[in-house]
PDB file of N, CA and C in Angstrom:
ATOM      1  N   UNK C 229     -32.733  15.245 -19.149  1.00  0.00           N
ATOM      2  CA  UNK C 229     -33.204  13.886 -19.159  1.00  0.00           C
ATOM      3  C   UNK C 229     -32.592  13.153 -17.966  1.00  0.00           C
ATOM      4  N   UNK C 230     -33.501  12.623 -17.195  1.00  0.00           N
ATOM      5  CA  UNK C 230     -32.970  11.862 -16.037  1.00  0.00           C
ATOM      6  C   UNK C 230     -32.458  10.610 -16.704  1.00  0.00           C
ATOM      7  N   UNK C 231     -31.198   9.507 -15.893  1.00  0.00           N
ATOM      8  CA  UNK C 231     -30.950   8.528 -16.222  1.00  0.00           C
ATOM      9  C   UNK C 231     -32.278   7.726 -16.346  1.00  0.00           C
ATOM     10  N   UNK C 232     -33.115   7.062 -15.421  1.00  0.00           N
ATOM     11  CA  UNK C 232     -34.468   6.602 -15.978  1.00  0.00           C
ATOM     12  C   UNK C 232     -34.468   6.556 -17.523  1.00  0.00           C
ATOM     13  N   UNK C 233     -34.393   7.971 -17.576  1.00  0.00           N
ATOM     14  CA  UNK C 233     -35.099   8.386 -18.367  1.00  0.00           C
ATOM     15  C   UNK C 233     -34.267   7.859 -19.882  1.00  0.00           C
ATOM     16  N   UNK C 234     -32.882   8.050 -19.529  1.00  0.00           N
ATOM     17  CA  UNK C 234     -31.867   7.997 -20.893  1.00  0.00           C
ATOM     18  C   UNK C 234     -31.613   6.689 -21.300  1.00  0.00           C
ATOM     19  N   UNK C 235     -31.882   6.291 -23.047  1.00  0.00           N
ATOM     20  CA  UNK C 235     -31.602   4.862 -23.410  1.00  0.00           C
ATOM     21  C   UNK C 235     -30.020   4.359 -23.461  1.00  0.00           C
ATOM     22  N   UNK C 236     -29.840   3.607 -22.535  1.00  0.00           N
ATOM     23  CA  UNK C 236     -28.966   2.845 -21.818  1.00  0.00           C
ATOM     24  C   UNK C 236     -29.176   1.688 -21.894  1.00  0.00           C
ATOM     25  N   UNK C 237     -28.569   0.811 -22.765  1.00  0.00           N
ATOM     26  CA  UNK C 237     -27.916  -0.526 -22.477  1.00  0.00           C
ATOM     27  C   UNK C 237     -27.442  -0.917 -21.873  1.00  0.00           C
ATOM     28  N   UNK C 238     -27.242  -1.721 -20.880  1.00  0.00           N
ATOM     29  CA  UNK C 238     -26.682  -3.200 -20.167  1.00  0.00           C
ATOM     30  C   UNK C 238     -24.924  -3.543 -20.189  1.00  0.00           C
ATOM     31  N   UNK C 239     -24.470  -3.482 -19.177  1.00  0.00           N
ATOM     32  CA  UNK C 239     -23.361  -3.838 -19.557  1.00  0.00           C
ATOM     33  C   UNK C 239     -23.104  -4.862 -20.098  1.00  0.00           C
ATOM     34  N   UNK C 240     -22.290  -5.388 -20.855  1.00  0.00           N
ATOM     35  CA  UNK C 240     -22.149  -7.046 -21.382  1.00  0.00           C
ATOM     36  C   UNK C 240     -21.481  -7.738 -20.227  1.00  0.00           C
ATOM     37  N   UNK C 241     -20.835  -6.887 -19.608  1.00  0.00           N
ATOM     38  CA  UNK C 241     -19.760  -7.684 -18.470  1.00  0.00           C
ATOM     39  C   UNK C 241     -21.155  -7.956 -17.394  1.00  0.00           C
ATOM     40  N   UNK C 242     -21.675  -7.309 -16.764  1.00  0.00           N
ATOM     41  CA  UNK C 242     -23.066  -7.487 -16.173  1.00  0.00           C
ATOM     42  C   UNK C 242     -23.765  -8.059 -16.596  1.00  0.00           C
ATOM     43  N   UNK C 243     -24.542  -8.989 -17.949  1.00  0.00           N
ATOM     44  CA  UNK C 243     -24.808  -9.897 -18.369  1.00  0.00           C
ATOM     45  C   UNK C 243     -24.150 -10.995 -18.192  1.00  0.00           C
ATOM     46  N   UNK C 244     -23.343 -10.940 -18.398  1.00  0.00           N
ATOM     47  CA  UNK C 244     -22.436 -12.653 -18.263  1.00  0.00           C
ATOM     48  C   UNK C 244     -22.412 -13.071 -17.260  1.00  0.00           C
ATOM     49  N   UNK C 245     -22.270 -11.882 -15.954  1.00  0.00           N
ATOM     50  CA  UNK C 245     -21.596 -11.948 -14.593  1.00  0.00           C
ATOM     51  C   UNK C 245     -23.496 -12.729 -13.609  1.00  0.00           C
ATOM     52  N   UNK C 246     -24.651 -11.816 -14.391  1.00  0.00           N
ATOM     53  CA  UNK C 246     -25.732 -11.916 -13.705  1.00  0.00           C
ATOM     54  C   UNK C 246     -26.035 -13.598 -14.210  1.00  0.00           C
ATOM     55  N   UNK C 247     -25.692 -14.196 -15.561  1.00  0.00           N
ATOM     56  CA  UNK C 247     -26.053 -15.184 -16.110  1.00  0.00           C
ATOM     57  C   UNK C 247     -25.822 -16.868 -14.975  1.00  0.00           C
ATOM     58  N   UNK C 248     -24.896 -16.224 -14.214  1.00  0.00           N
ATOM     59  CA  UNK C 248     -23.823 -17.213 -13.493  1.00  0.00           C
ATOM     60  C   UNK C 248     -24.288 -16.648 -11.686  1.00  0.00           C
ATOM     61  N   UNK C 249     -24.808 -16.210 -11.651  1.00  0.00           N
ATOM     62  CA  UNK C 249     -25.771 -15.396 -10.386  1.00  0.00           C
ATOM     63  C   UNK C 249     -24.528 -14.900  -9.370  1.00  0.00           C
ATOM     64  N   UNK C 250     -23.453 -14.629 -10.104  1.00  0.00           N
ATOM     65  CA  UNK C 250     -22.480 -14.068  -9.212  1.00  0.00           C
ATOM     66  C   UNK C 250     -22.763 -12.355  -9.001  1.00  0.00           C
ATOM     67  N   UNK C 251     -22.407 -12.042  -7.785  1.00  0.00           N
ATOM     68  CA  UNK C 251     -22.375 -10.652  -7.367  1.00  0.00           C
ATOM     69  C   UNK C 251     -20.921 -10.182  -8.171  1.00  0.00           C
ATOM     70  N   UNK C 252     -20.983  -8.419  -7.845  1.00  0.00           N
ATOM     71  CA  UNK C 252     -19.332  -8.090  -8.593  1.00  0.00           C
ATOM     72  C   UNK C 252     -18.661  -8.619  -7.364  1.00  0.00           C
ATOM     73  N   UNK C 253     -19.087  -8.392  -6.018  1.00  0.00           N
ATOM     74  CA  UNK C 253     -17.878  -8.366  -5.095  1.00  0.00           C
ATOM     75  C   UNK C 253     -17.389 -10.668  -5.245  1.00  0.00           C
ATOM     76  N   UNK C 254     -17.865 -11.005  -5.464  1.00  0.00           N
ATOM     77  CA  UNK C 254     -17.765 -12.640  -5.604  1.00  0.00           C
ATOM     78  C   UNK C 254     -16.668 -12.589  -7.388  1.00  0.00           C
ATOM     79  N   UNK C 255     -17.306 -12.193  -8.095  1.00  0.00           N
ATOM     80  CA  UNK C 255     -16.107 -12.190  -9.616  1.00  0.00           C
ATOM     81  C   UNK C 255     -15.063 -11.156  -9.569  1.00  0.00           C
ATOM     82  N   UNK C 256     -15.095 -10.099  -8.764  1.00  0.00           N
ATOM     83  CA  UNK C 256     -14.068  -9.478  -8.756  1.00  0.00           C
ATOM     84  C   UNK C 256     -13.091 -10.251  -7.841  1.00  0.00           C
ATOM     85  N   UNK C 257     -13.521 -10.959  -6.590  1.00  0.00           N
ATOM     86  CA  UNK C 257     -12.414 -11.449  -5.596  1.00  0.00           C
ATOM     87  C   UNK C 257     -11.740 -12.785  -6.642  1.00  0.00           C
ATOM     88  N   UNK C 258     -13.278 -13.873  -7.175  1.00  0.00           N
ATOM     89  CA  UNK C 258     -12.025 -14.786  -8.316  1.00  0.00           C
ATOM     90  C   UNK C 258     -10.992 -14.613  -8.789  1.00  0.00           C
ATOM     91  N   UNK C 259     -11.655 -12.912  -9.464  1.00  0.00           N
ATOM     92  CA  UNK C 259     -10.497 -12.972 -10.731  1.00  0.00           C
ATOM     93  C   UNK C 259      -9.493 -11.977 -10.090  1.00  0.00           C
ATOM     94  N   UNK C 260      -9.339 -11.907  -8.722  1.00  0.00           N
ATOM     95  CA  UNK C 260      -8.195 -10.914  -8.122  1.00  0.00           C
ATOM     96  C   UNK C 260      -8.293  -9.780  -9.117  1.00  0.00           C
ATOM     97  N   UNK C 261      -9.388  -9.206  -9.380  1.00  0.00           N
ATOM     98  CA  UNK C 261      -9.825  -7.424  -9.369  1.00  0.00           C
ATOM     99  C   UNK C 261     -10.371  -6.797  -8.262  1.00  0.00           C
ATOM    100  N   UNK C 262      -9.770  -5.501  -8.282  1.00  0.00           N
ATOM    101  CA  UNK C 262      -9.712  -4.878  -6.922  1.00  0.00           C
ATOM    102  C   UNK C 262     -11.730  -4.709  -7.215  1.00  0.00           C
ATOM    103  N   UNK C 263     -12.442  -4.525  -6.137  1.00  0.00           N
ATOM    104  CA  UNK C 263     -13.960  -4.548  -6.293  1.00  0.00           C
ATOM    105  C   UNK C 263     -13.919  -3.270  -7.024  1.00  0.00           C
ATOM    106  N   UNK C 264     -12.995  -2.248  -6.306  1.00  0.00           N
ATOM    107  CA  UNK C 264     -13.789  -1.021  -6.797  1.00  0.00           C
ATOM    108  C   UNK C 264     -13.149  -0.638  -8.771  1.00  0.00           C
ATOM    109  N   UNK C 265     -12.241  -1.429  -8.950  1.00  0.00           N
ATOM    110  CA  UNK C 265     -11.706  -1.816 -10.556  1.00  0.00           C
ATOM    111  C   UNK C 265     -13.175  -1.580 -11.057  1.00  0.00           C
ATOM    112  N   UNK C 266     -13.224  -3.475 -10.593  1.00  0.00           N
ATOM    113  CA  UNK C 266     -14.598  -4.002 -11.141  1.00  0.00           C
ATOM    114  C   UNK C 266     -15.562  -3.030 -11.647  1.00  0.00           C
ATOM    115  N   UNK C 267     -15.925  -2.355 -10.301  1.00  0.00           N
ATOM    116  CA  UNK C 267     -17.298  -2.142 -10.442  1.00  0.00           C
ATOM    117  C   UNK C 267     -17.266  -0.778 -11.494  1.00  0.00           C
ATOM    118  N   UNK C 268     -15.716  -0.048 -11.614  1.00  0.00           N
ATOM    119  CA  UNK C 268     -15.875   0.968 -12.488  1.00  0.00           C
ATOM    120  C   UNK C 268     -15.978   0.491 -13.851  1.00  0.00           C
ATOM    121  N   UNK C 269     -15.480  -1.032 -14.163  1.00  0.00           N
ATOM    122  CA  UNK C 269     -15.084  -0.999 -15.592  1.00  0.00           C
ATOM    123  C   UNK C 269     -16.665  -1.836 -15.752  1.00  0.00           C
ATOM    124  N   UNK C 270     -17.265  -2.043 -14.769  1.00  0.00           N
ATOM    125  CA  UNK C 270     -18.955  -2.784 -15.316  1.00  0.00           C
ATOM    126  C   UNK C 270     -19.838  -1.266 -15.777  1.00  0.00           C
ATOM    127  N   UNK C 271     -19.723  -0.432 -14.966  1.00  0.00           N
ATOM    128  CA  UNK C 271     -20.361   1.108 -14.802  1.00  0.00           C
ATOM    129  C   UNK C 271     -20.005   1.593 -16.146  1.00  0.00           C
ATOM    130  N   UNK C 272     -18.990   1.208 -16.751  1.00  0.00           N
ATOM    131  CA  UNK C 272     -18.502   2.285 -17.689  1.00  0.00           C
ATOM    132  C   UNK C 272     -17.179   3.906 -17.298  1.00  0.00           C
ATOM    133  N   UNK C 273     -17.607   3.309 -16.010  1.00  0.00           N
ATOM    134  CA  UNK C 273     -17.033   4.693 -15.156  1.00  0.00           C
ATOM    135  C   UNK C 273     -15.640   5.071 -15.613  1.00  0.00           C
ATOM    136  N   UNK C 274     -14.431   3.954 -15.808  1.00  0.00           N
ATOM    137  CA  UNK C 274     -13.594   3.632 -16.756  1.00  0.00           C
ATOM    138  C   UNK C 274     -13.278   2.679 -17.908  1.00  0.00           C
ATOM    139  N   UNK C 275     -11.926   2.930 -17.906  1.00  0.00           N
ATOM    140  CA  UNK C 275     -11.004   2.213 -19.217  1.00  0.00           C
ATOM    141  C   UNK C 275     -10.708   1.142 -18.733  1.00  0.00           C
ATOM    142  N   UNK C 276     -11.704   0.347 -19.035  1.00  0.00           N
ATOM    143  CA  UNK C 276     -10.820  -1.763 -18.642  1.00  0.00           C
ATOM    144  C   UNK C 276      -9.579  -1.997 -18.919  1.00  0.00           C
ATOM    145  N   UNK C 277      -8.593  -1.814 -18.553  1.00  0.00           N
ATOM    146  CA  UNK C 277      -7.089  -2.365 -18.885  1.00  0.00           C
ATOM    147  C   UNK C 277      -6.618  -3.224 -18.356  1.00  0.00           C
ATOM    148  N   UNK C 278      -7.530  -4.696 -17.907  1.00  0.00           N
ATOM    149  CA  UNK C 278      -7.168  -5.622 -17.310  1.00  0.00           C
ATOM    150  C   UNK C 278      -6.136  -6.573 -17.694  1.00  0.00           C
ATOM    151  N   UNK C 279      -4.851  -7.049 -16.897  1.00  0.00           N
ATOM    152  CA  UNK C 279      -3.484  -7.611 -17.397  1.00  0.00           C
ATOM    153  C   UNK C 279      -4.377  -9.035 -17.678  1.00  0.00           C
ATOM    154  N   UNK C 280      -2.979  -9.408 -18.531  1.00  0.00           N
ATOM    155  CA  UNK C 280      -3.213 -10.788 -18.950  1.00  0.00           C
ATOM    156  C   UNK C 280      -3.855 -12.361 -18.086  1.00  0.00           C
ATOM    157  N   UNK C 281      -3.284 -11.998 -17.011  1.00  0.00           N
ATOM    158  CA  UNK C 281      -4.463 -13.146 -15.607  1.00  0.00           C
ATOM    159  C   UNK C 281      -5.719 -12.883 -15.460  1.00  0.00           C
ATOM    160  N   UNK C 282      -5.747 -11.708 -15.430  1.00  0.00           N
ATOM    161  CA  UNK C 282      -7.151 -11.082 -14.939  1.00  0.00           C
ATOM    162  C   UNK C 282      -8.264 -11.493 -16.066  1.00  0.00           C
ATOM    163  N   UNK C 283      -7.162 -11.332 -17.593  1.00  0.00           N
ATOM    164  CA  UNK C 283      -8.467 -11.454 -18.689  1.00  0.00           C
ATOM    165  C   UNK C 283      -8.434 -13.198 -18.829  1.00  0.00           C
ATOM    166  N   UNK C 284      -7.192 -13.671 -18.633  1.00  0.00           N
ATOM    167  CA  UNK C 284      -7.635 -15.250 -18.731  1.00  0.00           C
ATOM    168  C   UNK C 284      -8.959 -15.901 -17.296  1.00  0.00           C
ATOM    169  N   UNK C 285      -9.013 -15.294 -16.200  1.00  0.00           N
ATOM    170  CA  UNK C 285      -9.457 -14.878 -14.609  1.00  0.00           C
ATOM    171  C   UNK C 285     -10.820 -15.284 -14.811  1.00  0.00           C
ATOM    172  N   UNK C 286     -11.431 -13.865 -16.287  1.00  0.00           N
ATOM    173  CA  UNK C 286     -12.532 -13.286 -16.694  1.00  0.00           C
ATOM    174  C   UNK C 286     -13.118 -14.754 -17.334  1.00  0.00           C
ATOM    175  N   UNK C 287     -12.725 -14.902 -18.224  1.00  0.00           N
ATOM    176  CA  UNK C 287     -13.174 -16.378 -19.246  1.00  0.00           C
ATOM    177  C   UNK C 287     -13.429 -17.088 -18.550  1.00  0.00           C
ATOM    178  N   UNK C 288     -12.013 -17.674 -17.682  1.00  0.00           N
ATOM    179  CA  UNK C 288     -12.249 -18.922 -17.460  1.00  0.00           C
ATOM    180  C   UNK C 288     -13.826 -18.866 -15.744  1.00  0.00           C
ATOM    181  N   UNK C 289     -14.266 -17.844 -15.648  1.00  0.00           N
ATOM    182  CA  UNK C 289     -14.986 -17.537 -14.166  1.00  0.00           C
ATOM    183  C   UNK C 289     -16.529 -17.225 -14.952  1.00  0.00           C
ATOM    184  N   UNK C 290     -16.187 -16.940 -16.446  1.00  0.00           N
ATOM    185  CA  UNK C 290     -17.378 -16.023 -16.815  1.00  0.00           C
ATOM    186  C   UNK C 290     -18.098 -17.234 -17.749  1.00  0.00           C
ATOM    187  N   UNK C 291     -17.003 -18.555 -18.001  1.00  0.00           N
ATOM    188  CA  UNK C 291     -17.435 -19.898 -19.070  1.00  0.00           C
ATOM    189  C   UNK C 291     -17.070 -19.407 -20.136  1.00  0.00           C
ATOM    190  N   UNK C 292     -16.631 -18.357 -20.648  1.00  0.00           N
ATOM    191  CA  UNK C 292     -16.741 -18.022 -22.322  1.00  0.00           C
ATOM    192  C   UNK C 292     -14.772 -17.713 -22.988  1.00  0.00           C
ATOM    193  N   UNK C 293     -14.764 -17.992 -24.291  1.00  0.00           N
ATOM    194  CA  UNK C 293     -13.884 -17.953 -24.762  1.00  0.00           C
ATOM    195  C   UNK C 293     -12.941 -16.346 -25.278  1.00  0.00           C
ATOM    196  N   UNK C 294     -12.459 -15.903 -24.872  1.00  0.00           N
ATOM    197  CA  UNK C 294     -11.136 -15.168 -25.674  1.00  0.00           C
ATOM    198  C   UNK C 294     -12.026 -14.112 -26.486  1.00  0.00           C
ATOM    199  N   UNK C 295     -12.444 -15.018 -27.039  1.00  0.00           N
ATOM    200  CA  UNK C 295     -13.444 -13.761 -28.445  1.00  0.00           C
ATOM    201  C   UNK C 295     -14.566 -13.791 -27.993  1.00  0.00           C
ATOM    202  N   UNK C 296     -15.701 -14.514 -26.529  1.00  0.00           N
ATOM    203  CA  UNK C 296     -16.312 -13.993 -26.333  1.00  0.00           C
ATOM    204  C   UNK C 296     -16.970 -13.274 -25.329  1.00  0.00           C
ATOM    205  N   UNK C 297     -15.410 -12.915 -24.787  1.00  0.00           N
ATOM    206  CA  UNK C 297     -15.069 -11.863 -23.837  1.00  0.00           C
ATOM    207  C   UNK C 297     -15.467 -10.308 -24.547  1.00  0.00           C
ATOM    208  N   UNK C 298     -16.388  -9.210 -24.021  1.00  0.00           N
ATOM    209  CA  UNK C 298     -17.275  -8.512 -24.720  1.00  0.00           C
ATOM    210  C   UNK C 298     -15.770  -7.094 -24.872  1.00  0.00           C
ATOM    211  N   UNK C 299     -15.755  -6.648 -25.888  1.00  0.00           N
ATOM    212  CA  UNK C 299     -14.695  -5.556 -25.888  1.00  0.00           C
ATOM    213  C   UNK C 299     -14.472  -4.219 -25.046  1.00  0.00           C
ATOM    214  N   UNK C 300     -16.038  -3.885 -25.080  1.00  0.00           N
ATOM    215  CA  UNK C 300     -16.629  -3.062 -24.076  1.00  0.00           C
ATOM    216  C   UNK C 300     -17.150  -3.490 -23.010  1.00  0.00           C
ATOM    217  N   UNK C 301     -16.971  -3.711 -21.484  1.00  0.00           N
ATOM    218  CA  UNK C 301     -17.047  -3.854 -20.516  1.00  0.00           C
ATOM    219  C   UNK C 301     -18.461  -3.126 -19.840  1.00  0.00           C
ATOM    220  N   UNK C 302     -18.477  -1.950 -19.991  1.00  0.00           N
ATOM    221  CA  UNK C 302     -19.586  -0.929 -19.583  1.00  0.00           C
ATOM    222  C   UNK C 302     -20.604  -0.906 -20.314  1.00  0.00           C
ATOM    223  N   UNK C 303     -21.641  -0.434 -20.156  1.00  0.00           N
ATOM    224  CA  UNK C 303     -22.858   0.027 -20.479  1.00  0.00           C
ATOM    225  C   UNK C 303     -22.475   1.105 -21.869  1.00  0.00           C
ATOM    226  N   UNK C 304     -23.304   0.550 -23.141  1.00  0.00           N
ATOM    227  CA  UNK C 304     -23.482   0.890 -24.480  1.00  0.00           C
ATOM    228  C   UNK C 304     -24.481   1.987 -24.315  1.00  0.00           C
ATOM    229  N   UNK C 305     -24.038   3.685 -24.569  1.00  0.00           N
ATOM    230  CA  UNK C 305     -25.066   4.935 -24.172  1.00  0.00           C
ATOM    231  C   UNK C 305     -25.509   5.331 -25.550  1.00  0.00           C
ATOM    232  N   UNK C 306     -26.872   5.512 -25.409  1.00  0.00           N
ATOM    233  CA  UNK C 306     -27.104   5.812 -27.368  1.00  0.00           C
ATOM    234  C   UNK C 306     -27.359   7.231 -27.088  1.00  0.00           C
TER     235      UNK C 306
END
């Protein structure tokens, strides 16, 4: 099965980020995440372990609160 092809959800972090018409390289420089962080923990590619600035960084850049900062970062694979 090609990706095309495979049902794949949306990152939530890529929702919030597209909602606000920011690029990653523009929310990653806000929130002082390295781009290529970013762009792994939007991909799914890794484990988000962003320190405590970075996740206050996220909220306060993304408009949303603490709890509705998404748990999973990456793309939901069914």
């Amino acid at each position: 099965m090609t990706k095309k092809q495979s049902k794949e959800a949306e990152s939530p972090l890529k929702i919030l980020r597209e909602r606000l018409n920011l690029t990653q390289e523009e929310l990653a420089r806000q929130c002082r995440i390295p781009l290529r962080t970013y762009v792994r923990w939007e991909t799914g590619e890794a484990t988000p372990r962003p320190t405590i600035p970075q996740v206050k960084a996220l909220c306060r850049e993304l408009g949303v609160s603490i709890e509705e900062l998404p748990d999973q970062f990456g793309p939901v694979r069914e």
